[in-house]
mmCIF file of C-alpha atoms in Angstrom:
data_model
loop_
_atom_site.group_PDB
_atom_site.id
_atom_site.type_symbol
_atom_site.label_atom_id
_atom_site.label_comp_id
_atom_site.label_asym_id
_atom_site.label_seq_id
_atom_site.Cartn_x
_atom_site.Cartn_y
_atom_site.Cartn_z
ATOM 1 C CA LEU S 548 41.697 -26.404 -42.402
ATOM 2 C CA LEU S 549 41.678 -22.883 -43.804
ATOM 3 C CA VAL S 550 41.970 -21.435 -40.294
ATOM 4 C CA PHE S 551 45.111 -23.476 -39.600
ATOM 5 C CA VAL S 552 46.556 -22.623 -43.005
ATOM 6 C CA GLY S 553 45.912 -18.930 -42.317
ATOM 7 C CA ILE S 554 47.471 -19.094 -38.869
ATOM 8 C CA SER S 555 50.478 -21.014 -40.202
ATOM 9 C CA TRP S 556 50.969 -18.538 -43.031
ATOM 10 C CA PHE S 557 50.748 -15.605 -40.625
ATOM 11 C CA VAL S 558 53.210 -17.111 -38.144
ATOM 12 C CA LEU S 559 55.775 -18.142 -40.771
ATOM 13 C CA ASP S 560 55.572 -15.036 -42.956
ATOM 14 C CA ARG S 561 54.713 -12.212 -40.567
ATOM 15 C CA THR S 562 56.249 -12.931 -37.145
ATOM 16 C CA VAL S 563 59.707 -13.000 -35.618
ATOM 17 C CA LEU S 564 59.328 -16.712 -34.871
ATOM 18 C CA GLY S 565 58.720 -17.422 -38.552
ATOM 19 C CA PHE S 566 61.765 -15.377 -39.502
ATOM 20 C CA HIS S 567 63.856 -17.314 -36.984
ATOM 21 C CA ILE S 568 62.579 -20.678 -38.256
ATOM 22 C CA ARG S 569 63.411 -19.738 -41.851
ATOM 23 C CA ALA S 570 66.823 -18.419 -40.807
ATOM 24 C CA VAL S 571 67.710 -21.609 -38.922
ATOM 25 C CA GLY S 572 66.489 -23.715 -41.848
ATOM 26 C CA GLY S 573 68.469 -21.655 -44.305
ATOM 27 C CA GLY S 574 71.734 -21.893 -42.370
ATOM 28 C CA ARG S 575 72.345 -22.568 -38.697
ATOM 29 C CA GLN S 576 75.731 -20.868 -38.576
ATOM 30 C CA SER S 577 74.398 -17.679 -40.151
ATOM 31 C CA ALA S 578 71.395 -17.680 -37.821
ATOM 32 C CA TYR S 579 73.641 -18.190 -34.797
ATOM 33 C CA THR S 580 75.893 -15.355 -35.942
ATOM 34 C CA SER S 581 72.789 -13.153 -36.251
ATOM 35 C CA GLY S 582 71.956 -13.774 -32.602
ATOM 36 C CA ILE S 583 69.119 -16.278 -33.017
ATOM 37 C CA ASN S 584 68.769 -18.902 -30.293
ATOM 38 C CA ILE S 585 69.089 -22.051 -32.401
ATOM 39 C CA LEU S 586 68.052 -24.558 -29.727
ATOM 40 C CA LYS S 587 64.923 -22.622 -28.729
ATOM 41 C CA THR S 588 63.888 -22.107 -32.348
ATOM 42 C CA LYS S 589 64.361 -25.792 -33.227
ATOM 43 C CA MET S 590 62.428 -26.889 -30.141
ATOM 44 C CA LEU S 591 59.526 -24.563 -31.000
ATOM 45 C CA ALA S 592 59.522 -25.715 -34.632
ATOM 46 C CA HIS S 593 59.444 -29.372 -33.586
ATOM 47 C CA ALA S 594 56.695 -28.690 -31.031
ATOM 48 C CA ILE S 595 54.577 -26.965 -33.678
ATOM 49 C CA ALA S 596 55.204 -29.831 -36.133
ATOM 50 C CA GLY S 597 54.220 -32.323 -33.421
ATOM 51 C CA PHE S 598 51.014 -30.399 -32.764
ATOM 52 C CA PHE S 599 50.069 -30.501 -36.433
ATOM 53 C CA ALA S 600 50.951 -34.203 -36.671
ATOM 54 C CA ALA S 601 48.697 -34.928 -33.692
ATOM 55 C CA LEU S 602 45.941 -32.816 -35.219
ATOM 56 C CA ALA S 603 46.243 -34.725 -38.509
ATOM 57 C CA GLY S 604 46.040 -37.998 -36.589
ATOM 58 C CA LEU S 605 42.892 -36.829 -34.826
ATOM 59 C CA PHE S 606 41.287 -35.793 -38.110
ATOM 60 C CA LEU S 607 42.189 -39.134 -39.702
ATOM 61 C CA ALA S 608 40.859 -41.105 -36.720
ATOM 62 C CA ALA S 609 37.643 -39.081 -36.756
ATOM 63 C CA ARG S 610 37.205 -39.652 -40.491
ATOM 64 C CA MET S 611 37.839 -43.390 -40.221
ATOM 65 C CA GLY S 612 35.815 -43.820 -37.049
ATOM 66 C CA SER S 613 38.615 -45.678 -35.291
ATOM 67 C CA GLY S 614 42.244 -45.364 -34.351
ATOM 68 C CA ASP S 615 44.940 -47.407 -36.041
ATOM 69 C CA ALA S 616 48.679 -46.841 -35.819
ATOM 70 C CA LEU S 617 49.160 -47.794 -39.464
ATOM 71 C CA ALA S 618 46.231 -45.827 -40.903
ATOM 72 C CA GLY S 619 48.420 -42.982 -42.174
ATOM 73 C CA VAL S 620 51.033 -45.103 -43.938
ATOM 74 C CA PRO S 621 49.468 -44.704 -47.419
ATOM 75 C CA PHE S 622 49.609 -40.905 -47.066
ATOM 76 C CA SER S 623 53.403 -40.658 -46.625
ATOM 77 C CA LEU S 624 54.211 -40.367 -50.316
ATOM 78 C CA ASP S 625 51.329 -37.953 -50.950
ATOM 79 C CA SER S 626 52.457 -35.650 -48.142
ATOM 80 C CA MET S 627 56.070 -35.552 -49.337
ATOM 81 C CA THR S 628 54.913 -34.978 -52.908
ATOM 82 C CA ALA S 629 52.716 -32.078 -51.814
ATOM 83 C CA VAL S 630 55.608 -30.457 -49.949
ATOM 84 C CA VAL S 631 57.985 -30.746 -52.912
ATOM 85 C CA ALA S 632 55.349 -29.711 -55.467
ATOM 86 C CA GLY S 633 54.488 -26.752 -53.245
ATOM 87 C CA GLY S 634 58.026 -25.422 -53.594
ATOM 88 C CA THR S 635 59.647 -26.442 -50.322
ATOM 89 C CA ASN S 636 63.331 -27.306 -50.463
ATOM 90 C CA PHE S 637 64.009 -30.506 -48.482
ATOM 91 C CA ALA S 638 67.608 -29.459 -47.799
ATOM 92 C CA THR S 639 66.674 -26.247 -45.991
ATOM 93 C CA GLY S 640 62.994 -26.708 -45.175
ATOM 94 C CA VAL S 641 62.245 -23.244 -46.501
ATOM 95 C CA GLY S 642 59.002 -23.122 -48.443
ATOM 96 C CA SER S 643 55.505 -21.723 -48.588
ATOM 97 C CA VAL S 644 52.442 -22.722 -46.610
ATOM 98 C CA VAL S 645 50.148 -21.593 -49.403
ATOM 99 C CA GLY S 646 52.139 -23.463 -52.071
ATOM 100 C CA THR S 647 52.081 -26.677 -50.058
ATOM 101 C CA THR S 648 48.350 -26.327 -49.390
ATOM 102 C CA VAL S 649 47.566 -25.775 -53.070
ATOM 103 C CA ALA S 650 49.762 -28.725 -54.057
ATOM 104 C CA ALA S 651 48.055 -30.967 -51.467
ATOM 105 C CA PHE S 652 44.663 -29.922 -52.820
ATOM 106 C CA LEU S 653 45.723 -30.693 -56.406
ATOM 107 C CA ILE S 654 47.159 -34.088 -55.420
ATOM 108 C CA THR S 655 43.929 -34.945 -53.619
ATOM 109 C CA VAL S 656 41.808 -33.915 -56.597
ATOM 110 C CA LEU S 657 44.018 -35.832 -59.055
ATOM 111 C CA GLY S 658 43.950 -38.883 -56.796
ATOM 112 C CA ASN S 659 40.144 -38.793 -56.684
ATOM 113 C CA ILE S 660 39.928 -38.386 -60.471
ATOM 114 C CA PHE S 661 42.247 -41.314 -61.205
ATOM 115 C CA LYS S 662 40.585 -43.645 -58.665
ATOM 116 C CA ASN S 663 37.257 -43.543 -60.492
#
């Protein structure tokens, strides 16, 4: 998990692709005016998001010992809460990988405390 968080942080905060993704999220017209290929950037962002969704599904299936299409339904609210608590703006999608990771960790810990 820490390896993927580190790679995600590096790509979004230290590379041209991350700059382009943040620019498109912040305002498509401004990004287009700056010379950023909007379609390519959106396709790459969706491909990366799909990769991480598939990876999360594999981790969940491995943890449960079986595959079920509805196994991740209870985690929808927790994942959205972690993104918002981590400081990501839903309107633009601009946020922090580290903030979201810390918020997800805190939500997991609080959930485990309140279950027992």
